[in-house]
Every structure is written in C-alpha cells, then in structure tokens.
Amino acid sequence: MAMQEIACFPRPPQPCCSRAAETPEAAVEDFGGRVCICHDAACAAAAADRQVSPMIRTLITASARSLRMLAAGVVGYALPPRCPGCGVVTPEDHQFCVDCWRELDFLGPPACATCGIPFDLDRGEGALCGRCIADPPAFDRARAAIAYGPIARRMVVRMKHGGRPQLAITLARLMERLLEQDEQVVLAPVPLHRWRIWRRGFNQSALIAGALARRKRLVAIPGLLTRVKPTPMLRGLNPSARAKAVRGAFRVDPAHRPQVAGRVVVLVDDVLTTGATANACARALRRAGAAEVRVIALARVSPGEEGR
Ligand SMILES: [Zn+2]
Ligand SMILES: [Zn+2]
C-alpha cells in the first residue's frame, strides 16, 4: 500500500514529527486521524502547547468530549445492538454474530506460566518460555483473553478513536474469566500520559478496569499508577527498544501507596505486545510494596508480529 503523509496537528508540521504512516489505517489507529503520526508525544504536546493556551485547550477538549458522549448516547439509544466485531445487527448489546464469535481465538493452556505466550506443545505445569527464563519480568503472571487479530484490532480502534467508549463493557466481558474472585485484588489500569487523555478524552484501560470492577465486585483505582514522562509510540520497536522507551515512565501515586503495599495488584491493559509497558508498571508497583502483580489484557500480539 502506498505511503501516506498525514498532516501534523497543529499545523505546520514540526520537523521531528512529519513522518509517514505505513498505511492510512496505521495512522488512524495511532491517532484517530486527528493528529500527526509522530512517534514522539512530547514533541506533539509541545507543539500543541505553543499553539493553544491551556484554558482554551481545556475548554475545546471538554466541549468535544461532551458532544462525543452525547452523540454516542443518542446513537446508542436510537440504533439496534450491533456485533462488536463486524457491526451486523444482533439481538443484544455486546453480543457477537456467529461468524465473529467463531473467529475469536480464545487463549489458554499450554502457555508460559509467567508471560502466557502460547506454546505449541504442552511442556508441563510451570514451564517458562525462553524470554522469561533469560530475563524474568517484574510481574508474576500475564494473561490475555484472545489472540490479537482483525476483530480485536477493530474493537480496540473503534473504542479508542471511533467514539465508542462503551465497548469497554464488551471487552470486560471477554476478559473477566482471567480474574479470580479475590477480594484482596486491586485493579489498576495502565495509565496514559495526560496529553493523550486530553486528546482522546478517556483512558481505555481505565474504562475496561472500571467495567471489570463492576462485573466482578472488585476495586479499581484509575489513578493508582501515573505516567510521569511521555513515551514514544512503541509500534515498530523491537523488544529491547520498547523496554528502554518505557523504563522509569511510571510511578505509584503516593496517595495510593497504602492500597498497594502488601496487596495483589492486577494491571489492566487493552493489548499486550512484548509486555514492556506491563513490566515497567510492575516494577513501579513492586517498588511501592505490591505483594504480587498480575497482568490481564484483552488481546495478545503473537511473538512473530511484535515488531510491527
Ligand atoms: Zn460479527
Ligand atoms: Zn514467558
């Protein structure tokens, strides 16, 4: 597919953020087609700061968010339920059509006991993959509900950039089997940098964590972890570059330290790729005294696709 230049936001493009997307879809996935495809969020945030005063920006963002929410509510009320995978009309909300349901690849054993990467053959209970043996992650266990494929991708993109935050409930329904009923568990979403929350209006992982907490009667703390530095887009980076990019990017909010010390914290994310972000979050949780850190996600990118 031909390369396509996407205009930066705001114009004019900054020299360091006028790169081309591999496909128009990739740009849409990253930024909803509204901002540049820059891999340096700090650069774009700085550009936005130069162009718009903080008060105006806050007002614009809040208004746009309210309108989006209102529109989503009106549309949701007026239209029948649709399959989250393909959009055909279904009898109930959050219900997949037969074809999409068949296409979902639910993950389970055999898999690495720590990171959950699927194994072709059963290697026995407690078996670890090569990566976890060579470089044990800071989390105790990571699991995803389904393999990352066209349906998972479509749902995540529509939720994040298509004005469909209510898809968090669909995702939570798919993910809830990954949670054990444990009253000591605290759910913590992987945080977004505040600039990205301003742009998008919400943190998708926080919405999923909230939906999971309601369904499983658990506690979710959206601000438990904070992202203390903007990180570049990880797409296209190899595992070691990803790990380096997110190192030191997260910390536990000091106000929430008592809710972490000695507790089991379940980190909630939408997509697991190499686990670099989850690992950086888990390190911060360990430093704050978490007894155990588990990670759950909607979808896992297969190891062969990680570098894309
Ligand atoms: Zn469908
Ligand atoms: Zn592993």
Coordinates of C-alpha atoms and ligand atoms in Angstrom, one line a residue:
M1 CA 0.0 0.0 0.0
A2 CA 1.3 3.5 -0.8
M3 CA 2.8 5.6 1.9
Q4 CA 0.6 8.4 3.0
E5 CA 1.7 11.6 4.7
I6 CA -0.7 12.7 7.5
A7 CA -0.7 16.3 8.4
C8 CA 0.6 17.1 11.9
F9 CA -1.6 18.7 14.5
P10 CA -1.4 21.6 14.9
R11 CA 0.0 22.9 11.6
P12 CA 2.6 23.5 10.5
P13 CA 4.3 20.1 10.9
Q14 CA 7.2 20.0 13.3
P15 CA 10.5 18.8 11.7
C16 CA 10.6 15.9 14.1
C17 CA 7.0 14.7 13.7
S18 CA 6.3 14.7 10.0
R19 CA 6.9 11.1 9.4
A20 CA 4.8 8.9 7.1
A21 CA 2.5 6.2 8.2
E22 CA 2.9 2.8 6.5
T23 CA -0.8 2.8 5.8
P24 CA -3.6 5.2 6.3
E25 CA -5.1 2.7 8.8
A26 CA -1.9 2.7 10.9
A27 CA -2.2 6.5 11.3
V28 CA -5.9 6.2 12.2
E29 CA -5.1 3.5 14.7
D30 CA -2.5 5.6 16.4
F31 CA -4.1 8.9 16.5
G32 CA -7.7 8.7 15.2
G33 CA -6.6 10.6 12.1
R34 CA -6.8 13.8 14.0
V35 CA -3.2 14.4 14.9
C36 CA 0.2 13.7 13.5
I37 CA 1.7 10.3 13.3
C38 CA 4.7 11.4 15.2
H39 CA 6.3 8.8 17.4
D40 CA 7.3 11.5 19.9
A41 CA 4.3 12.5 22.0
A42 CA 6.4 15.1 23.8
C43 CA 7.1 16.9 20.6
A44 CA 3.4 17.0 19.6
A45 CA 2.4 18.0 23.0
A46 CA 4.9 20.9 23.0
A47 CA 3.6 21.9 19.5
A48 CA 0.0 21.9 20.9
D49 CA 1.1 24.0 23.8
R50 CA 2.7 26.6 21.6
Q51 CA -0.4 26.9 19.5
V52 CA -3.3 26.9 22.1
S53 CA -3.5 28.4 25.5
P54 CA -4.1 25.9 28.3
M55 CA -7.6 27.3 29.2
I56 CA -8.8 27.3 25.5
R57 CA -7.4 23.8 25.0
T58 CA -9.2 22.5 28.1
L59 CA -12.5 24.1 27.0
I60 CA -12.2 22.8 23.5
T61 CA -11.4 19.3 24.8
A62 CA -14.1 19.3 27.3
S63 CA -16.7 20.5 24.8
A64 CA -15.6 18.0 22.2
R65 CA -15.8 15.2 24.8
S66 CA -19.3 16.2 25.9
L67 CA -20.5 16.3 22.4
R68 CA -19.0 12.9 21.6
M69 CA -20.6 11.4 24.7
L70 CA -23.9 13.0 23.9
A71 CA -23.7 11.8 20.3
A72 CA -22.8 8.2 21.5
G73 CA -25.7 8.2 23.9
V74 CA -28.2 9.4 21.2
V75 CA -26.9 7.0 18.6
G76 CA -26.9 4.1 21.2
Y77 CA -30.5 4.9 22.1
A78 CA -31.7 5.2 18.5
L79 CA -29.9 2.2 16.9
P80 CA -30.3 -1.5 17.5
P81 CA -27.5 -3.6 19.1
R82 CA -24.7 -4.5 16.7
C83 CA -22.0 -7.1 16.7
P84 CA -18.8 -5.6 18.2
G85 CA -16.8 -7.3 15.6
C86 CA -18.5 -6.6 12.3
G87 CA -21.5 -4.3 13.0
V88 CA -24.3 -6.6 11.9
V89 CA -27.5 -6.2 14.0
T90 CA -27.6 -8.7 16.9
P91 CA -30.3 -9.5 19.5
E92 CA -28.5 -8.0 22.4
D93 CA -25.8 -5.5 23.3
H94 CA -22.2 -6.8 23.4
Q95 CA -23.2 -10.0 21.6
F96 CA -21.1 -11.2 18.7
C97 CA -22.6 -12.6 15.5
V98 CA -21.8 -16.3 14.9
D99 CA -19.1 -15.6 12.3
C100 CA -17.2 -13.2 14.5
W101 CA -17.6 -15.5 17.6
R102 CA -16.1 -18.3 15.6
E103 CA -13.2 -16.1 14.5
L104 CA -12.2 -15.1 18.1
D105 CA -9.2 -17.1 19.1
F106 CA -9.5 -17.6 22.9
L107 CA -6.2 -18.2 24.6
G108 CA -5.5 -20.8 27.2
P109 CA -3.0 -23.6 28.0
P110 CA -0.5 -24.7 27.1
A111 CA 1.3 -21.4 27.7
C112 CA 4.3 -19.9 29.5
A113 CA 3.4 -19.9 33.2
T114 CA 4.6 -16.3 33.6
C115 CA 4.0 -14.3 30.5
G116 CA 1.3 -16.5 29.0
I117 CA 2.9 -16.8 25.5
P118 CA 1.1 -19.8 23.9
F119 CA 3.1 -23.0 23.4
D120 CA 2.6 -25.3 20.5
L121 CA 3.1 -28.3 22.8
D122 CA 2.3 -28.9 26.4
R123 CA 5.6 -28.6 28.3
G124 CA 4.2 -29.3 31.7
E125 CA 2.9 -27.2 34.5
G126 CA 5.1 -24.2 35.4
A127 CA 7.1 -24.3 32.1
L128 CA 8.5 -21.0 31.1
C129 CA 9.4 -19.5 27.7
G130 CA 12.9 -18.6 26.8
R131 CA 12.4 -14.9 27.3
C132 CA 11.1 -15.3 30.8
I133 CA 14.0 -17.6 31.7
A134 CA 16.6 -15.2 30.3
D135 CA 15.0 -12.1 31.7
P136 CA 12.3 -12.7 34.3
P137 CA 9.6 -10.0 34.2
A138 CA 8.7 -7.9 37.2
F139 CA 5.1 -9.2 37.0
D140 CA 4.1 -12.6 38.3
R141 CA 1.8 -13.6 35.6
A142 CA 0.3 -12.1 32.4
R143 CA -2.7 -13.4 30.5
A144 CA -4.8 -12.2 27.6
A145 CA -8.3 -13.3 26.6
I146 CA -7.8 -13.6 22.9
A147 CA -5.2 -13.5 20.2
Y148 CA -4.8 -10.1 18.5
G149 CA -6.5 -10.4 15.2
P150 CA -8.8 -8.4 12.9
I151 CA -11.7 -8.4 15.4
A152 CA -9.6 -7.4 18.4
R153 CA -8.0 -4.7 16.4
R154 CA -11.3 -3.3 15.2
M155 CA -12.8 -3.3 18.6
V156 CA -9.8 -1.5 20.2
V157 CA -9.5 1.0 17.4
R158 CA -13.3 1.8 17.5
M159 CA -13.2 2.2 21.2
K160 CA -10.1 4.4 21.3
H161 CA -10.7 6.5 18.2
G162 CA -14.2 5.8 17.0
G163 CA -16.2 7.4 19.8
R164 CA -17.2 4.0 21.2
P165 CA -16.0 4.0 24.9
Q166 CA -19.0 1.8 25.7
L167 CA -17.1 -1.1 24.0
A168 CA -15.1 -1.3 27.3
I169 CA -18.1 -3.4 28.6
T170 CA -17.7 -5.8 25.7
L171 CA -14.0 -6.1 26.3
A172 CA -14.5 -6.6 30.1
R173 CA -17.0 -9.4 29.4
L174 CA -14.3 -11.2 27.3
M175 CA -11.6 -10.6 30.0
E176 CA -13.5 -11.4 33.2
R177 CA -12.6 -15.1 33.0
L178 CA -9.0 -14.0 33.6
L179 CA -9.8 -12.7 37.0
E180 CA -10.1 -14.9 40.1
Q181 CA -12.7 -13.8 42.7
D182 CA -10.3 -12.4 45.2
E183 CA -11.3 -9.6 47.5
Q184 CA -7.7 -8.5 48.1
V185 CA -7.2 -7.8 44.4
V186 CA -6.9 -4.2 43.4
L187 CA -7.4 -3.3 39.7
A188 CA -5.0 -0.7 38.2
P189 CA -5.3 0.4 34.6
V190 CA -2.1 1.1 32.6
P191 CA -2.0 4.9 32.6
L192 CA -1.9 7.2 29.7
H193 CA 0.1 10.4 29.7
R194 CA -2.1 13.3 30.4
W195 CA -1.6 14.8 26.9
R196 CA -3.1 11.7 25.4
I197 CA -6.0 11.8 27.8
W198 CA -6.7 15.4 26.8
R199 CA -6.7 14.3 23.1
R200 CA -8.8 11.2 23.5
G201 CA -11.0 12.2 26.4
F202 CA -10.5 9.0 28.3
N203 CA -8.1 6.2 29.1
Q204 CA -9.4 3.0 27.5
S205 CA -7.7 0.8 30.1
A206 CA -9.3 2.7 32.9
L207 CA -12.8 2.2 31.3
I208 CA -12.1 -1.6 31.0
A209 CA -10.9 -1.8 34.6
G210 CA -14.0 0.1 35.8
A211 CA -16.3 -2.3 33.8
L212 CA -14.4 -5.3 35.2
A213 CA -14.6 -4.0 38.7
R214 CA -18.4 -3.5 38.4
R215 CA -18.9 -7.0 37.0
K216 CA -16.7 -8.8 39.5
R217 CA -17.3 -6.5 42.5
L218 CA -13.7 -5.6 42.8
V219 CA -12.0 -2.3 43.5
A220 CA -10.5 -0.4 40.5
I221 CA -8.3 2.7 41.2
P222 CA -7.8 4.6 37.9
G223 CA -5.1 6.9 39.3
L224 CA -3.1 4.3 41.2
L225 CA -0.3 4.4 38.6
T226 CA 0.7 7.6 36.8
R227 CA 2.8 8.1 33.7
V228 CA 5.5 10.5 34.7
K229 CA 7.0 11.0 31.3
P230 CA 5.6 10.8 27.8
T231 CA 6.8 7.8 25.9
P232 CA 7.1 7.3 22.2
M233 CA 4.8 5.1 20.2
L234 CA 6.2 1.6 20.6
R235 CA 5.0 0.4 17.2
G236 CA 7.9 -0.8 15.1
L237 CA 10.3 -1.0 18.0
N238 CA 12.0 -4.3 18.9
P239 CA 11.6 -5.7 22.5
S240 CA 14.7 -4.2 23.9
A241 CA 13.9 -0.7 22.4
R242 CA 10.4 -1.0 23.8
A243 CA 11.8 -1.8 27.3
K244 CA 14.2 1.1 27.1
A245 CA 11.5 3.5 25.9
V246 CA 9.2 2.9 28.9
R247 CA 11.8 2.5 31.6
G248 CA 11.1 4.8 34.6
A249 CA 7.9 6.1 32.9
F250 CA 5.5 5.0 35.6
R251 CA 5.1 5.5 39.4
V252 CA 2.6 4.7 42.0
D253 CA 0.7 7.9 43.1
P254 CA 2.0 8.4 46.7
A255 CA -1.6 8.9 47.8
H256 CA -2.4 5.3 46.8
R257 CA 0.7 3.6 48.3
P258 CA -1.3 2.2 51.2
Q259 CA -3.6 0.5 48.7
V260 CA -0.6 -1.2 47.1
A261 CA 1.6 -2.3 50.0
G262 CA 1.2 -6.0 50.6
R263 CA -1.7 -6.3 48.1
V264 CA -2.2 -8.2 44.9
V265 CA -2.5 -5.7 42.1
V266 CA -4.0 -6.6 38.7
L267 CA -2.8 -4.4 35.9
V268 CA -5.4 -3.9 33.2
D269 CA -4.4 -3.2 29.6
D270 CA -6.0 -3.5 26.2
V271 CA -3.3 -5.1 24.1
L272 CA -0.2 -7.0 25.3
T273 CA 2.7 -7.0 22.8
T274 CA 6.1 -7.7 24.3
G275 CA 5.0 -6.8 27.8
A276 CA 7.5 -4.0 28.1
T277 CA 4.8 -1.5 29.4
A278 CA 3.4 -4.0 31.8
N279 CA 6.8 -4.8 33.1
A280 CA 7.7 -1.1 33.7
C281 CA 4.3 -0.7 35.5
A282 CA 5.0 -3.8 37.5
R283 CA 8.4 -2.5 38.6
A284 CA 6.8 0.6 39.9
L285 CA 4.2 -1.5 41.8
R286 CA 6.9 -3.7 43.3
R287 CA 8.8 -0.6 44.5
A288 CA 5.6 0.5 46.2
G289 CA 5.4 -2.8 48.0
A290 CA 2.9 -4.8 46.0
A291 CA 2.9 -8.5 47.1
E292 CA 2.0 -9.7 43.7
V293 CA 1.4 -8.2 40.3
R294 CA -0.8 -9.9 37.7
V295 CA -1.5 -8.5 34.2
I296 CA -4.6 -9.0 32.2
A297 CA -5.3 -7.8 28.7
L298 CA -7.9 -8.2 26.0
A299 CA -5.6 -9.4 23.3
R300 CA -2.0 -10.7 22.9
V301 CA 0.0 -9.9 19.8
S302 CA 1.8 -13.1 18.7
P303 CA 5.6 -13.1 19.1
G304 CA 6.1 -13.0 15.3
E305 CA 4.1 -9.8 15.0
E306 CA 5.6 -7.9 17.9
G307 CA 7.9 -5.8 15.8
R308 CA 5.2 -4.4 13.6
Ligands
ZN1 ZN -19.9 -10.0 13.6
ZN2 ZN 7.2 -16.3 29.2

